[in-house]
Amino acid sequence: MMRRFAGVVVSTLALLGAGCWLVAATPAGAATPAAGSPITGKPPLQVVATAPKGSLHNPFNGNAAIAKEGHQLFFNYGCNGCHGGGGGGGMCPPLINGVWIYGGSDDTLFRLISLGSDKLQAAGYYRQTIENVVAPMPSMGPLIKSDADLWKIITWIRSAYTGPAGHKYK
Ligand code: HEC
């Protein structure tokens, strides 16, 4: 049901444009969306280009049905090849251990995945720690269809978290 709900919102917004998130979501009535950034349906790189630093917030956090979709997208976009199917790492760092290389805010993760390590740092975000593997994250933005898809993936990453309590979004 959440899959259908999200699809309706995204396609409605594609017609109406950004800023109608609450208006579009309310009549659907399936659930009250968590406070977060509006879904624009635009590619993540376009969203990142105009959103002020620190302003991006996941509208789906905590939604189990969306997390499930996000896990599928994690495979569809090939994230698992580097980070492992469960996000526990492999060739590349784990995503679920509570160690956040550039910080663990929604805004930082959205930008890191979209831009990759180098452009993220050029945009003024700094390496705060290192993981077991140190390598640049490639820019996945050109592959990811929409902000909705990326937020769904981030929702899944949150849901798979196994690190210390209280450190999730830092
Ligand atoms: C070619 C390998 C590769 C692919 C594909 C890849 N990543 Fe990464 N990812 C990395 C590397 C390497 C890092 C560490 C970056 C650094 O240290 O600057 C990283 C870092 C991250 C982090 C931050 C982890 C932390 O501990 O702070 C997240 C979140 C992430 N990737 C998500 C994704 C998602 C989602 C996808 C798919 C859309 C993806 N990655 C695809 C290699 C990859």
PDB file of C-alpha atoms and ligand atoms in Angstrom:
ATOM      1  CA  MET A   1       0.000   0.000   0.000  1.00  0.00           C
ATOM      2  CA  MET A   2       2.842   2.394   0.804  1.00  0.00           C
ATOM      3  CA  ARG A   3       4.353   1.627  -2.570  1.00  0.00           C
ATOM      4  CA  ARG A   4       1.164   2.789  -4.253  1.00  0.00           C
ATOM      5  CA  PHE A   5       0.888   5.779  -1.976  1.00  0.00           C
ATOM      6  CA  ALA A   6       4.415   6.946  -2.756  1.00  0.00           C
ATOM      7  CA  GLY A   7       3.854   6.407  -6.459  1.00  0.00           C
ATOM      8  CA  VAL A   8       0.745   8.545  -6.400  1.00  0.00           C
ATOM      9  CA  VAL A   9       2.553  11.322  -4.584  1.00  0.00           C
ATOM     10  CA  VAL A  10       5.505  11.275  -6.944  1.00  0.00           C
ATOM     11  CA  SER A  11       3.430  11.247 -10.104  1.00  0.00           C
ATOM     12  CA  THR A  12       1.116  13.924  -8.738  1.00  0.00           C
ATOM     13  CA  LEU A  13       4.080  16.109  -7.932  1.00  0.00           C
ATOM     14  CA  ALA A  14       5.502  15.545 -11.369  1.00  0.00           C
ATOM     15  CA  LEU A  15       2.357  17.252 -12.643  1.00  0.00           C
ATOM     16  CA  LEU A  16       1.973  19.911  -9.999  1.00  0.00           C
ATOM     17  CA  GLY A  17       5.606  20.696  -9.300  1.00  0.00           C
ATOM     18  CA  ALA A  18       7.395  20.933  -5.969  1.00  0.00           C
ATOM     19  CA  GLY A  19       5.856  22.383  -2.841  1.00  0.00           C
ATOM     20  CA  CYS A  20       2.591  20.438  -3.010  1.00  0.00           C
ATOM     21  CA  TRP A  21       3.801  17.520  -0.912  1.00  0.00           C
ATOM     22  CA  LEU A  22       1.376  18.018   1.945  1.00  0.00           C
ATOM     23  CA  VAL A  23      -1.500  18.998  -0.303  1.00  0.00           C
ATOM     24  CA  ALA A  24      -0.973  15.928  -2.456  1.00  0.00           C
ATOM     25  CA  ALA A  25      -0.369  13.600   0.476  1.00  0.00           C
ATOM     26  CA  THR A  26      -3.343  14.532   2.616  1.00  0.00           C
ATOM     27  CA  PRO A  27      -6.157  13.405   0.299  1.00  0.00           C
ATOM     28  CA  ALA A  28      -4.411  10.057  -0.260  1.00  0.00           C
ATOM     29  CA  GLY A  29      -4.952   9.570   3.465  1.00  0.00           C
ATOM     30  CA  ALA A  30      -2.939   6.349   3.698  1.00  0.00           C
ATOM     31  CA  ALA A  31      -0.500   7.690   6.265  1.00  0.00           C
ATOM     32  CA  THR A  32       0.813  10.956   7.598  1.00  0.00           C
ATOM     33  CA  PRO A  33       4.234  11.514   6.046  1.00  0.00           C
ATOM     34  CA  ALA A  34       7.097  12.255   8.417  1.00  0.00           C
ATOM     35  CA  ALA A  35       8.296  15.843   8.247  1.00  0.00           C
ATOM     36  CA  GLY A  36      10.919  16.045   5.573  1.00  0.00           C
ATOM     37  CA  SER A  37      11.968  17.577   2.302  1.00  0.00           C
ATOM     38  CA  PRO A  38       9.360  17.659  -0.462  1.00  0.00           C
ATOM     39  CA  ILE A  39       9.628  14.931  -3.078  1.00  0.00           C
ATOM     40  CA  THR A  40      10.280  16.702  -6.358  1.00  0.00           C
ATOM     41  CA  GLY A  41      10.740  13.676  -8.611  1.00  0.00           C
ATOM     42  CA  LYS A  42      13.861  15.382  -9.963  1.00  0.00           C
ATOM     43  CA  PRO A  43      17.239  13.631 -10.268  1.00  0.00           C
ATOM     44  CA  PRO A  44      19.249  13.937  -7.036  1.00  0.00           C
ATOM     45  CA  LEU A  45      21.968  16.048  -8.663  1.00  0.00           C
ATOM     46  CA  GLN A  46      19.407  18.704  -9.540  1.00  0.00           C
ATOM     47  CA  VAL A  47      18.082  18.696  -5.989  1.00  0.00           C
ATOM     48  CA  VAL A  48      21.572  18.992  -4.520  1.00  0.00           C
ATOM     49  CA  ALA A  49      22.444  21.866  -6.848  1.00  0.00           C
ATOM     50  CA  THR A  50      19.742  24.144  -5.450  1.00  0.00           C
ATOM     51  CA  ALA A  51      19.157  22.976  -1.852  1.00  0.00           C
ATOM     52  CA  PRO A  52      21.006  25.059   0.753  1.00  0.00           C
ATOM     53  CA  LYS A  53      23.637  23.181   2.760  1.00  0.00           C
ATOM     54  CA  GLY A  54      22.101  21.194   5.625  1.00  0.00           C
ATOM     55  CA  SER A  55      18.533  21.602   4.374  1.00  0.00           C
ATOM     56  CA  LEU A  56      17.747  18.096   3.081  1.00  0.00           C
ATOM     57  CA  HIS A  57      15.680  15.816   5.343  1.00  0.00           C
ATOM     58  CA  ASN A  58      14.354  12.361   4.555  1.00  0.00           C
ATOM     59  CA  PRO A  59      10.542  12.387   4.341  1.00  0.00           C
ATOM     60  CA  PHE A  60      10.417   8.581   4.673  1.00  0.00           C
ATOM     61  CA  ASN A  61      12.553   7.810   7.739  1.00  0.00           C
ATOM     62  CA  GLY A  62      11.078   5.010   9.833  1.00  0.00           C
ATOM     63  CA  ASN A  63       8.704   3.774   7.132  1.00  0.00           C
ATOM     64  CA  ALA A  64       9.197   0.001   6.915  1.00  0.00           C
ATOM     65  CA  ALA A  65       7.454  -0.489   3.551  1.00  0.00           C
ATOM     66  CA  ILE A  66       9.586   2.249   1.991  1.00  0.00           C
ATOM     67  CA  ALA A  67      12.717   0.722   3.529  1.00  0.00           C
ATOM     68  CA  LYS A  68      11.912  -2.543   1.775  1.00  0.00           C
ATOM     69  CA  GLU A  69      11.623  -0.738  -1.561  1.00  0.00           C
ATOM     70  CA  GLY A  70      14.859   1.044  -0.754  1.00  0.00           C
ATOM     71  CA  HIS A  71      16.667  -2.244  -0.259  1.00  0.00           C
ATOM     72  CA  GLN A  72      15.554  -3.370  -3.717  1.00  0.00           C
ATOM     73  CA  LEU A  73      16.776  -0.069  -5.191  1.00  0.00           C
ATOM     74  CA  PHE A  74      20.096  -0.531  -3.366  1.00  0.00           C
ATOM     75  CA  PHE A  75      20.546  -3.642  -5.508  1.00  0.00           C
ATOM     76  CA  ASN A  76      19.100  -2.094  -8.673  1.00  0.00           C
ATOM     77  CA  TYR A  77      21.631   0.736  -8.542  1.00  0.00           C
ATOM     78  CA  GLY A  78      24.527  -1.606  -7.747  1.00  0.00           C
ATOM     79  CA  CYS A  79      25.351  -0.236  -4.281  1.00  0.00           C
ATOM     80  CA  ASN A  80      25.575  -3.810  -3.003  1.00  0.00           C
ATOM     81  CA  GLY A  81      28.558  -4.531  -5.268  1.00  0.00           C
ATOM     82  CA  CYS A  82      30.705  -2.276  -3.100  1.00  0.00           C
ATOM     83  CA  HIS A  83      28.872  -2.146   0.243  1.00  0.00           C
ATOM     84  CA  GLY A  84      27.515  -5.719   0.461  1.00  0.00           C
ATOM     85  CA  GLY A  85      23.880  -6.758   0.114  1.00  0.00           C
ATOM     86  CA  GLY A  86      23.172  -6.085   3.789  1.00  0.00           C
ATOM     87  CA  GLY A  87      25.184  -2.849   3.847  1.00  0.00           C
ATOM     88  CA  GLY A  88      27.774  -4.423   6.145  1.00  0.00           C
ATOM     89  CA  GLY A  89      30.655  -3.556   3.841  1.00  0.00           C
ATOM     90  CA  GLY A  90      32.907  -5.604   1.651  1.00  0.00           C
ATOM     91  CA  MET A  91      35.283  -3.960  -0.759  1.00  0.00           C
ATOM     92  CA  CYS A  92      34.017  -0.663   0.632  1.00  0.00           C
ATOM     93  CA  PRO A  93      32.992   0.644   4.046  1.00  0.00           C
ATOM     94  CA  PRO A  94      29.978  -0.588   6.015  1.00  0.00           C
ATOM     95  CA  LEU A  95      26.914   1.684   6.012  1.00  0.00           C
ATOM     96  CA  ILE A  96      25.217   0.373   9.119  1.00  0.00           C
ATOM     97  CA  ASN A  97      27.832   0.443  11.876  1.00  0.00           C
ATOM     98  CA  GLY A  98      27.326   3.914  13.269  1.00  0.00           C
ATOM     99  CA  VAL A  99      30.630   5.258  11.897  1.00  0.00           C
ATOM    100  CA  TRP A 100      29.768   8.061   9.486  1.00  0.00           C
ATOM    101  CA  ILE A 101      32.725   9.248   7.467  1.00  0.00           C
ATOM    102  CA  TYR A 102      31.395  12.734   6.666  1.00  0.00           C
ATOM    103  CA  GLY A 103      28.679  12.750   9.353  1.00  0.00           C
ATOM    104  CA  GLY A 104      25.411  10.837   9.344  1.00  0.00           C
ATOM    105  CA  SER A 105      22.785  13.512   8.702  1.00  0.00           C
ATOM    106  CA  ASP A 106      20.204  12.930   5.978  1.00  0.00           C
ATOM    107  CA  ASP A 107      21.579  15.953   4.180  1.00  0.00           C
ATOM    108  CA  THR A 108      25.165  14.632   4.176  1.00  0.00           C
ATOM    109  CA  LEU A 109      24.225  11.116   3.058  1.00  0.00           C
ATOM    110  CA  PHE A 110      21.996  12.405   0.243  1.00  0.00           C
ATOM    111  CA  ARG A 111      24.829  14.594  -1.032  1.00  0.00           C
ATOM    112  CA  LEU A 112      27.597  12.025  -0.603  1.00  0.00           C
ATOM    113  CA  ILE A 113      25.686   9.405  -2.576  1.00  0.00           C
ATOM    114  CA  SER A 114      24.709  11.939  -5.257  1.00  0.00           C
ATOM    115  CA  LEU A 115      28.017  13.764  -5.646  1.00  0.00           C
ATOM    116  CA  GLY A 116      30.633  11.247  -4.513  1.00  0.00           C
ATOM    117  CA  SER A 117      33.478  11.964  -2.077  1.00  0.00           C
ATOM    118  CA  ASP A 118      35.430  14.492  -4.117  1.00  0.00           C
ATOM    119  CA  LYS A 119      32.574  16.788  -5.065  1.00  0.00           C
ATOM    120  CA  LEU A 120      31.101  16.493  -1.570  1.00  0.00           C
ATOM    121  CA  GLN A 121      34.354  17.815  -0.147  1.00  0.00           C
ATOM    122  CA  ALA A 122      34.478  20.528  -2.788  1.00  0.00           C
ATOM    123  CA  ALA A 123      31.017  21.564  -1.548  1.00  0.00           C
ATOM    124  CA  GLY A 124      32.412  22.145   1.942  1.00  0.00           C
ATOM    125  CA  TYR A 125      31.719  18.841   3.719  1.00  0.00           C
ATOM    126  CA  TYR A 126      34.673  17.364   5.592  1.00  0.00           C
ATOM    127  CA  ARG A 127      35.970  13.907   6.372  1.00  0.00           C
ATOM    128  CA  GLN A 128      35.393  13.403  10.094  1.00  0.00           C
ATOM    129  CA  THR A 129      36.668   9.888  10.533  1.00  0.00           C
ATOM    130  CA  ILE A 130      37.860   6.891   8.586  1.00  0.00           C
ATOM    131  CA  GLU A 131      36.352   3.448   8.124  1.00  0.00           C
ATOM    132  CA  ASN A 132      38.191   0.155   7.630  1.00  0.00           C
ATOM    133  CA  VAL A 133      38.503   0.981   3.927  1.00  0.00           C
ATOM    134  CA  VAL A 134      39.485   4.422   2.614  1.00  0.00           C
ATOM    135  CA  ALA A 135      38.627   5.061  -1.011  1.00  0.00           C
ATOM    136  CA  PRO A 136      36.541   7.624  -2.868  1.00  0.00           C
ATOM    137  CA  MET A 137      32.811   7.034  -3.181  1.00  0.00           C
ATOM    138  CA  PRO A 138      31.832   7.478  -6.843  1.00  0.00           C
ATOM    139  CA  SER A 139      29.099   9.924  -7.808  1.00  0.00           C
ATOM    140  CA  MET A 140      25.925   7.838  -8.106  1.00  0.00           C
ATOM    141  CA  GLY A 141      23.742  10.865  -8.871  1.00  0.00           C
ATOM    142  CA  PRO A 142      23.832  10.404 -12.658  1.00  0.00           C
ATOM    143  CA  LEU A 143      22.354   6.914 -12.267  1.00  0.00           C
ATOM    144  CA  ILE A 144      19.657   7.563  -9.692  1.00  0.00           C
ATOM    145  CA  LYS A 145      16.321   8.453 -11.246  1.00  0.00           C
ATOM    146  CA  SER A 146      14.814  10.685  -8.590  1.00  0.00           C
ATOM    147  CA  ASP A 147      15.104  12.134  -5.105  1.00  0.00           C
ATOM    148  CA  ALA A 148      12.368   9.680  -4.095  1.00  0.00           C
ATOM    149  CA  ASP A 149      14.546   6.712  -5.056  1.00  0.00           C
ATOM    150  CA  LEU A 150      17.507   8.063  -3.127  1.00  0.00           C
ATOM    151  CA  TRP A 151      15.468   8.820  -0.006  1.00  0.00           C
ATOM    152  CA  LYS A 152      14.085   5.283  -0.152  1.00  0.00           C
ATOM    153  CA  ILE A 153      17.610   3.869  -0.221  1.00  0.00           C
ATOM    154  CA  ILE A 154      18.606   6.059   2.726  1.00  0.00           C
ATOM    155  CA  THR A 155      15.480   4.881   4.566  1.00  0.00           C
ATOM    156  CA  TRP A 156      16.662   1.319   4.105  1.00  0.00           C
ATOM    157  CA  ILE A 157      20.204   2.162   5.284  1.00  0.00           C
ATOM    158  CA  ARG A 158      18.690   3.641   8.468  1.00  0.00           C
ATOM    159  CA  SER A 159      16.492   0.608   8.992  1.00  0.00           C
ATOM    160  CA  ALA A 160      19.468  -1.772   8.699  1.00  0.00           C
ATOM    161  CA  TYR A 161      21.491   0.187  11.289  1.00  0.00           C
ATOM    162  CA  THR A 162      23.314  -1.910  13.877  1.00  0.00           C
ATOM    163  CA  GLY A 163      25.532   0.731  15.535  1.00  0.00           C
ATOM    164  CA  PRO A 164      25.313   2.280  18.975  1.00  0.00           C
ATOM    165  CA  ALA A 165      21.968   3.816  19.931  1.00  0.00           C
ATOM    166  CA  GLY A 166      21.728   7.548  19.635  1.00  0.00           C
ATOM    167  CA  HIS A 167      24.389   7.995  16.988  1.00  0.00           C
ATOM    168  CA  LYS A 168      22.172   7.355  14.032  1.00  0.00           C
ATOM    169  CA  TYR A 169      21.764  10.799  12.544  1.00  0.00           C
ATOM    170  CA  LYS A 170      24.971  12.454  13.701  1.00  0.00           C
TER     171      LYS A 170
HETATM  172  C1  HEC B   1      32.500   1.600  -6.602  1.00  0.00           C
HETATM  173  C2  HEC B   1      32.142   1.329  -5.229  1.00  0.00           C
HETATM  174  C3  HEC B   1      30.946   2.036  -4.628  1.00  0.00           C
HETATM  175  C4  HEC B   1      29.641   2.042  -5.107  1.00  0.00           C
HETATM  176  C5  HEC B   1      29.077   1.444  -6.379  1.00  0.00           C
HETATM  177  C6  HEC B   1      28.873   2.733  -4.100  1.00  0.00           C
HETATM  178  N1  HEC B   1      29.671   3.151  -3.068  1.00  0.00           N
HETATM  179 FE1  HEC B   1      29.106   4.100  -1.382  1.00  0.00          FE
HETATM  180  N2  HEC B   1      31.026   4.321  -0.793  1.00  0.00           N
HETATM  181  C7  HEC B   1      32.109   3.804  -1.464  1.00  0.00           C
HETATM  182  C8  HEC B   1      33.323   4.207  -0.791  1.00  0.00           C
HETATM  183  C9  HEC B   1      34.726   3.850  -1.202  1.00  0.00           C
HETATM  184  C10 HEC B   1      32.925   4.997   0.323  1.00  0.00           C
HETATM  185  C11 HEC B   1      33.823   5.749   1.305  1.00  0.00           C
HETATM  186  C12 HEC B   1      34.016   7.158   0.775  1.00  0.00           C
HETATM  187  C13 HEC B   1      35.094   7.978   1.435  1.00  0.00           C
HETATM  188  O1  HEC B   1      35.767   7.503   2.358  1.00  0.00           O
HETATM  189  O2  HEC B   1      35.278   9.140   0.984  1.00  0.00           O
HETATM  190  C14 HEC B   1      31.477   5.025   0.301  1.00  0.00           C
HETATM  191  C15 HEC B   1      30.689   5.654   1.242  1.00  0.00           C
HETATM  192  C16 HEC B   1      29.319   5.560   1.315  1.00  0.00           C
HETATM  193  C17 HEC B   1      28.493   6.031   2.405  1.00  0.00           C
HETATM  194  C18 HEC B   1      28.989   6.667   3.676  1.00  0.00           C
HETATM  195  C19 HEC B   1      29.370   5.560   4.678  1.00  0.00           C
HETATM  196  C20 HEC B   1      29.856   6.053   6.014  1.00  0.00           C
HETATM  197  O3  HEC B   1      30.264   5.200   6.817  1.00  0.00           O
HETATM  198  O4  HEC B   1      29.817   7.255   6.280  1.00  0.00           O
HETATM  199  C21 HEC B   1      27.196   5.774   2.074  1.00  0.00           C
HETATM  200  C22 HEC B   1      25.973   6.083   2.914  1.00  0.00           C
HETATM  201  C23 HEC B   1      27.202   5.143   0.764  1.00  0.00           C
HETATM  202  N3  HEC B   1      28.504   5.004   0.342  1.00  0.00           N
HETATM  203  C24 HEC B   1      26.071   4.732   0.106  1.00  0.00           C
HETATM  204  C25 HEC B   1      26.081   4.196  -1.190  1.00  0.00           C
HETATM  205  C26 HEC B   1      24.874   3.947  -1.961  1.00  0.00           C
HETATM  206  C27 HEC B   1      23.457   4.161  -1.461  1.00  0.00           C
HETATM  207  C28 HEC B   1      25.274   3.478  -3.181  1.00  0.00           C
HETATM  208  C29 HEC B   1      24.422   3.127  -4.373  1.00  0.00           C
HETATM  209  C30 HEC B   1      23.504   4.168  -4.848  1.00  0.00           C
HETATM  210  C31 HEC B   1      26.722   3.410  -3.147  1.00  0.00           C
HETATM  211  N4  HEC B   1      27.176   3.864  -1.928  1.00  0.00           N
HETATM  212  C32 HEC B   1      27.511   2.934  -4.188  1.00  0.00           C
HETATM  213  C33 HEC B   1      32.064   3.012  -2.596  1.00  0.00           C
HETATM  214  C34 HEC B   1      30.944   2.757  -3.360  1.00  0.00           C
END
